[in-house]
mmCIF file of C-alpha atoms in Angstrom:
data_model
loop_
_atom_site.group_PDB
_atom_site.id
_atom_site.type_symbol
_atom_site.label_atom_id
_atom_site.label_comp_id
_atom_site.label_asym_id
_atom_site.label_seq_id
_atom_site.Cartn_x
_atom_site.Cartn_y
_atom_site.Cartn_z
ATOM 1 C CA UNK H 112 -5.410 2.195 23.360
ATOM 2 C CA UNK H 113 -3.757 0.930 20.148
ATOM 3 C CA UNK H 114 -3.551 -2.647 21.441
ATOM 4 C CA UNK H 115 -6.304 -4.957 22.572
ATOM 5 C CA UNK H 116 -6.612 -7.011 25.790
ATOM 6 C CA UNK H 117 -4.279 -9.717 24.405
ATOM 7 C CA UNK H 118 -1.619 -7.286 23.194
ATOM 8 C CA UNK H 119 -2.572 -7.491 19.520
ATOM 9 C CA UNK H 120 -2.219 -4.308 17.541
ATOM 10 C CA UNK H 121 -5.390 -2.557 16.483
ATOM 11 C CA UNK H 122 -5.679 -0.606 13.241
ATOM 12 C CA UNK H 123 -4.175 2.492 14.858
ATOM 13 C CA UNK H 124 -1.110 0.450 15.948
ATOM 14 C CA UNK H 125 -0.276 -0.472 12.360
ATOM 15 C CA UNK H 126 -0.827 3.138 11.255
ATOM 16 C CA UNK H 127 1.584 4.373 13.925
ATOM 17 C CA UNK H 128 4.063 1.655 13.035
ATOM 18 C CA UNK H 129 4.021 2.904 9.398
ATOM 19 C CA UNK H 130 4.267 6.582 10.373
ATOM 20 C CA UNK H 131 7.232 6.065 12.700
ATOM 21 C CA UNK H 132 9.214 3.826 10.274
ATOM 22 C CA UNK H 133 12.544 5.217 9.012
ATOM 23 C CA UNK H 134 11.114 5.516 5.511
ATOM 24 C CA UNK H 135 7.679 6.972 4.803
ATOM 25 C CA UNK H 136 6.031 7.030 1.405
ATOM 26 C CA UNK H 137 3.281 9.626 0.972
ATOM 27 C CA UNK H 138 1.074 10.970 -1.765
ATOM 28 C CA UNK H 139 0.256 14.677 -1.961
ATOM 29 C CA UNK H 140 -2.183 16.627 -4.027
ATOM 30 C CA UNK H 141 -2.400 20.430 -4.092
ATOM 31 C CA UNK H 142 -6.118 20.350 -3.284
ATOM 32 C CA UNK H 143 -8.629 17.563 -2.734
ATOM 33 C CA UNK H 144 -11.172 19.629 -4.636
ATOM 34 C CA UNK H 145 -8.811 19.943 -7.653
ATOM 35 C CA UNK H 146 -9.197 16.451 -9.149
ATOM 36 C CA UNK H 147 -7.039 17.433 -12.111
ATOM 37 C CA UNK H 148 -4.200 18.867 -10.057
ATOM 38 C CA UNK H 149 -0.753 17.314 -9.891
ATOM 39 C CA UNK H 150 -0.128 14.322 -7.653
ATOM 40 C CA UNK H 151 3.309 14.039 -6.122
ATOM 41 C CA UNK H 152 4.891 10.940 -4.571
ATOM 42 C CA UNK H 153 7.146 11.826 -1.691
ATOM 43 C CA UNK H 154 9.627 9.852 0.337
ATOM 44 C CA UNK H 155 10.837 10.833 3.814
ATOM 45 C CA UNK H 156 14.067 9.073 4.735
ATOM 46 C CA UNK H 157 15.081 9.487 8.361
ATOM 47 C CA UNK H 158 17.985 7.020 8.383
ATOM 48 C CA UNK H 159 21.546 7.988 9.257
ATOM 49 C CA UNK H 160 22.969 6.411 6.084
ATOM 50 C CA UNK H 161 22.250 7.134 2.442
ATOM 51 C CA UNK H 162 19.337 5.197 1.018
ATOM 52 C CA UNK H 163 19.580 3.229 -2.224
ATOM 53 C CA UNK H 164 16.273 1.564 -3.021
ATOM 54 C CA UNK H 165 13.717 0.749 -5.703
ATOM 55 C CA UNK H 166 10.300 2.356 -5.797
ATOM 56 C CA UNK H 167 7.574 0.407 -7.585
ATOM 57 C CA UNK H 168 4.455 2.341 -8.507
ATOM 58 C CA UNK H 169 1.450 0.226 -9.532
ATOM 59 C CA UNK H 170 -1.942 1.358 -10.771
ATOM 60 C CA UNK H 171 -4.597 -1.178 -9.636
ATOM 61 C CA UNK H 172 -8.264 -1.774 -10.091
ATOM 62 C CA UNK H 173 -10.212 -3.369 -7.262
ATOM 63 C CA UNK H 174 -11.725 -5.720 -9.925
ATOM 64 C CA UNK H 175 -8.485 -7.000 -11.465
ATOM 65 C CA UNK H 176 -5.951 -9.617 -10.398
ATOM 66 C CA UNK H 177 -2.933 -7.766 -11.858
ATOM 67 C CA UNK H 178 -1.806 -4.160 -11.937
ATOM 68 C CA UNK H 179 -3.136 -2.062 -14.834
ATOM 69 C CA UNK H 180 0.253 -0.435 -15.184
ATOM 70 C CA UNK H 181 3.516 -0.265 -13.247
ATOM 71 C CA UNK H 182 6.674 1.789 -13.163
ATOM 72 C CA UNK H 183 9.980 1.126 -11.357
ATOM 73 C CA UNK H 184 12.358 3.888 -10.203
ATOM 74 C CA UNK H 185 15.812 3.575 -8.646
ATOM 75 C CA UNK H 186 16.301 6.063 -5.809
ATOM 76 C CA UNK H 187 19.306 7.432 -3.978
ATOM 77 C CA UNK H 188 18.635 9.735 -1.052
ATOM 78 C CA UNK H 189 20.953 11.468 1.412
ATOM 79 C CA UNK H 190 20.453 10.807 5.161
ATOM 80 C CA UNK H 191 17.541 12.605 6.836
ATOM 81 C CA UNK H 192 16.108 13.970 3.637
ATOM 82 C CA UNK H 193 12.532 14.425 2.381
ATOM 83 C CA UNK H 194 12.194 14.335 -1.375
ATOM 84 C CA UNK H 195 9.610 14.420 -4.178
ATOM 85 C CA UNK H 196 10.502 11.245 -6.019
ATOM 86 C CA UNK H 197 7.862 11.298 -8.780
ATOM 87 C CA UNK H 198 5.037 13.444 -10.092
ATOM 88 C CA UNK H 199 2.241 11.692 -11.915
ATOM 89 C CA UNK H 200 1.560 12.920 -15.422
ATOM 90 C CA UNK H 201 -1.937 14.102 -16.399
ATOM 91 C CA UNK H 202 -2.730 10.794 -18.089
ATOM 92 C CA UNK H 203 -1.559 8.834 -14.990
ATOM 93 C CA UNK H 204 -3.687 11.115 -12.777
ATOM 94 C CA UNK H 205 -6.746 10.585 -14.983
ATOM 95 C CA UNK H 206 -6.418 6.819 -14.490
ATOM 96 C CA UNK H 207 -7.175 7.373 -10.798
ATOM 97 C CA UNK H 208 -10.508 9.178 -11.275
ATOM 98 C CA UNK H 209 -12.387 5.874 -11.439
ATOM 99 C CA UNK H 210 -13.611 4.824 -7.974
ATOM 100 C CA UNK H 211 -12.266 1.292 -8.565
ATOM 101 C CA UNK H 212 -8.684 2.507 -9.078
ATOM 102 C CA UNK H 213 -5.867 3.037 -6.568
ATOM 103 C CA UNK H 214 -2.069 3.243 -6.361
ATOM 104 C CA UNK H 215 0.224 0.822 -4.559
ATOM 105 C CA UNK H 216 3.677 2.221 -3.741
ATOM 106 C CA UNK H 217 6.398 -0.246 -2.634
ATOM 107 C CA UNK H 218 9.867 0.745 -1.522
ATOM 108 C CA UNK H 219 12.367 -2.129 -1.448
ATOM 109 C CA UNK H 220 16.086 -2.662 -1.216
ATOM 110 C CA UNK H 221 18.004 -5.888 -2.006
ATOM 111 C CA UNK H 222 16.759 -7.680 1.096
ATOM 112 C CA UNK H 223 13.469 -6.233 2.392
ATOM 113 C CA UNK H 224 10.340 -4.235 1.931
ATOM 114 C CA UNK H 225 11.086 -0.825 3.507
ATOM 115 C CA UNK H 226 7.727 0.893 3.081
ATOM 116 C CA UNK H 227 4.371 0.471 1.377
ATOM 117 C CA UNK H 228 1.404 2.723 0.820
ATOM 118 C CA UNK H 229 -1.965 2.144 -0.821
ATOM 119 C CA UNK H 230 -3.586 5.401 -1.989
ATOM 120 C CA UNK H 231 -6.864 6.320 -3.635
ATOM 121 C CA UNK H 232 -8.022 9.685 -4.917
ATOM 122 C CA UNK H 233 -11.462 9.010 -3.401
ATOM 123 C CA UNK H 234 -12.821 9.068 0.142
ATOM 124 C CA UNK H 235 -13.025 5.518 1.562
ATOM 125 C CA UNK H 236 -16.828 5.522 1.490
ATOM 126 C CA UNK H 237 -16.737 6.186 -2.306
ATOM 127 C CA UNK H 238 -14.072 3.553 -3.105
ATOM 128 C CA UNK H 239 -15.599 0.428 -4.595
ATOM 129 C CA UNK H 240 -14.070 -2.901 -3.577
ATOM 130 C CA UNK H 241 -14.862 -6.382 -4.847
ATOM 131 C CA UNK H 242 -15.188 -9.339 -2.505
ATOM 132 C CA UNK H 243 -11.514 -10.426 -2.273
ATOM 133 C CA UNK H 244 -12.176 -14.156 -1.834
ATOM 134 C CA UNK H 245 -9.434 -14.796 0.692
ATOM 135 C CA UNK H 246 -8.210 -18.390 1.148
ATOM 136 C CA UNK H 247 -6.211 -19.727 4.093
ATOM 137 C CA UNK H 248 -3.935 -22.729 4.085
ATOM 138 C CA UNK H 249 -2.203 -24.354 7.053
ATOM 139 C CA UNK H 250 1.471 -25.276 6.642
ATOM 140 C CA UNK H 251 3.660 -27.077 9.158
ATOM 141 C CA UNK H 252 4.628 -23.839 10.845
ATOM 142 C CA UNK H 253 1.974 -21.203 10.004
ATOM 143 C CA UNK H 254 -1.217 -20.179 8.326
ATOM 144 C CA UNK H 255 -0.797 -18.637 4.806
ATOM 145 C CA UNK H 256 -3.393 -16.321 3.315
ATOM 146 C CA UNK H 257 -3.940 -15.383 -0.303
ATOM 147 C CA UNK H 258 -6.536 -13.224 -2.049
ATOM 148 C CA UNK H 259 -7.931 -13.428 -5.567
ATOM 149 C CA UNK H 260 -8.514 -9.641 -5.678
ATOM 150 C CA UNK H 261 -7.014 -6.685 -3.762
ATOM 151 C CA UNK H 262 -8.094 -6.723 -0.121
ATOM 152 C CA UNK H 263 -7.828 -3.523 1.946
ATOM 153 C CA UNK H 264 -7.638 -3.434 5.736
ATOM 154 C CA UNK H 265 -7.888 -7.133 6.425
ATOM 155 C CA UNK H 266 -8.368 -7.754 10.165
ATOM 156 C CA UNK H 267 -7.802 -11.109 11.842
ATOM 157 C CA UNK H 268 -8.855 -12.251 15.284
ATOM 158 C CA UNK H 269 -5.812 -14.148 16.531
ATOM 159 C CA UNK H 270 -4.878 -15.997 19.738
ATOM 160 C CA UNK H 271 -2.540 -14.353 22.275
ATOM 161 C CA UNK H 272 1.117 -14.183 21.063
ATOM 162 C CA UNK H 273 0.237 -13.924 17.352
ATOM 163 C CA UNK H 274 1.390 -10.911 15.389
ATOM 164 C CA UNK H 275 0.420 -8.879 12.336
ATOM 165 C CA UNK H 276 -3.339 -9.064 12.384
ATOM 166 C CA UNK H 277 -4.104 -5.942 10.274
ATOM 167 C CA UNK H 278 -2.845 -5.560 6.711
ATOM 168 C CA UNK H 279 -3.576 -5.111 2.970
ATOM 169 C CA UNK H 280 -3.275 -8.032 0.570
ATOM 170 C CA UNK H 281 -2.745 -8.033 -3.192
ATOM 171 C CA UNK H 282 -3.501 -10.993 -5.492
ATOM 172 C CA UNK H 283 -0.697 -13.584 -5.525
ATOM 173 C CA UNK H 284 0.799 -12.004 -2.434
ATOM 174 C CA UNK H 285 1.120 -14.344 0.600
ATOM 175 C CA UNK H 286 0.719 -13.196 4.159
#
């Protein structure tokens, strides 16, 4: 089951939600064994209208509070089209060899976040993460969470009726 007794989504639920969204950002490498091989960023757009959006590519370290580097691309895709939207250069690929480094891909339009993907060149057991130091604040209508460092796969135990209990969190990002 991808939901628990109370109807909260488990990790698999959020994975499926991402995979079945109209836009999917993915990262492909020719071979996992070829650490120097090209890395391609791909976008699958399954909408019925053309897509005009911005893709933000950020290189992060698990030990920093800001991206090491970022790049913004404006995209236009035809309906129902897969596309290679960017290929990392050799120097950009080398930046990801460190086990503390990862990519964050964000696809946005004028009003919303359409898709997001965190990607590392390393197996999860080799990726090194710092304690994110998450703080929670209560407002009049909700709880707000912030992290001092990148936090991957945050899981909350929430009461029945609450939503979105599994997510990633970047510094200065509120959830």
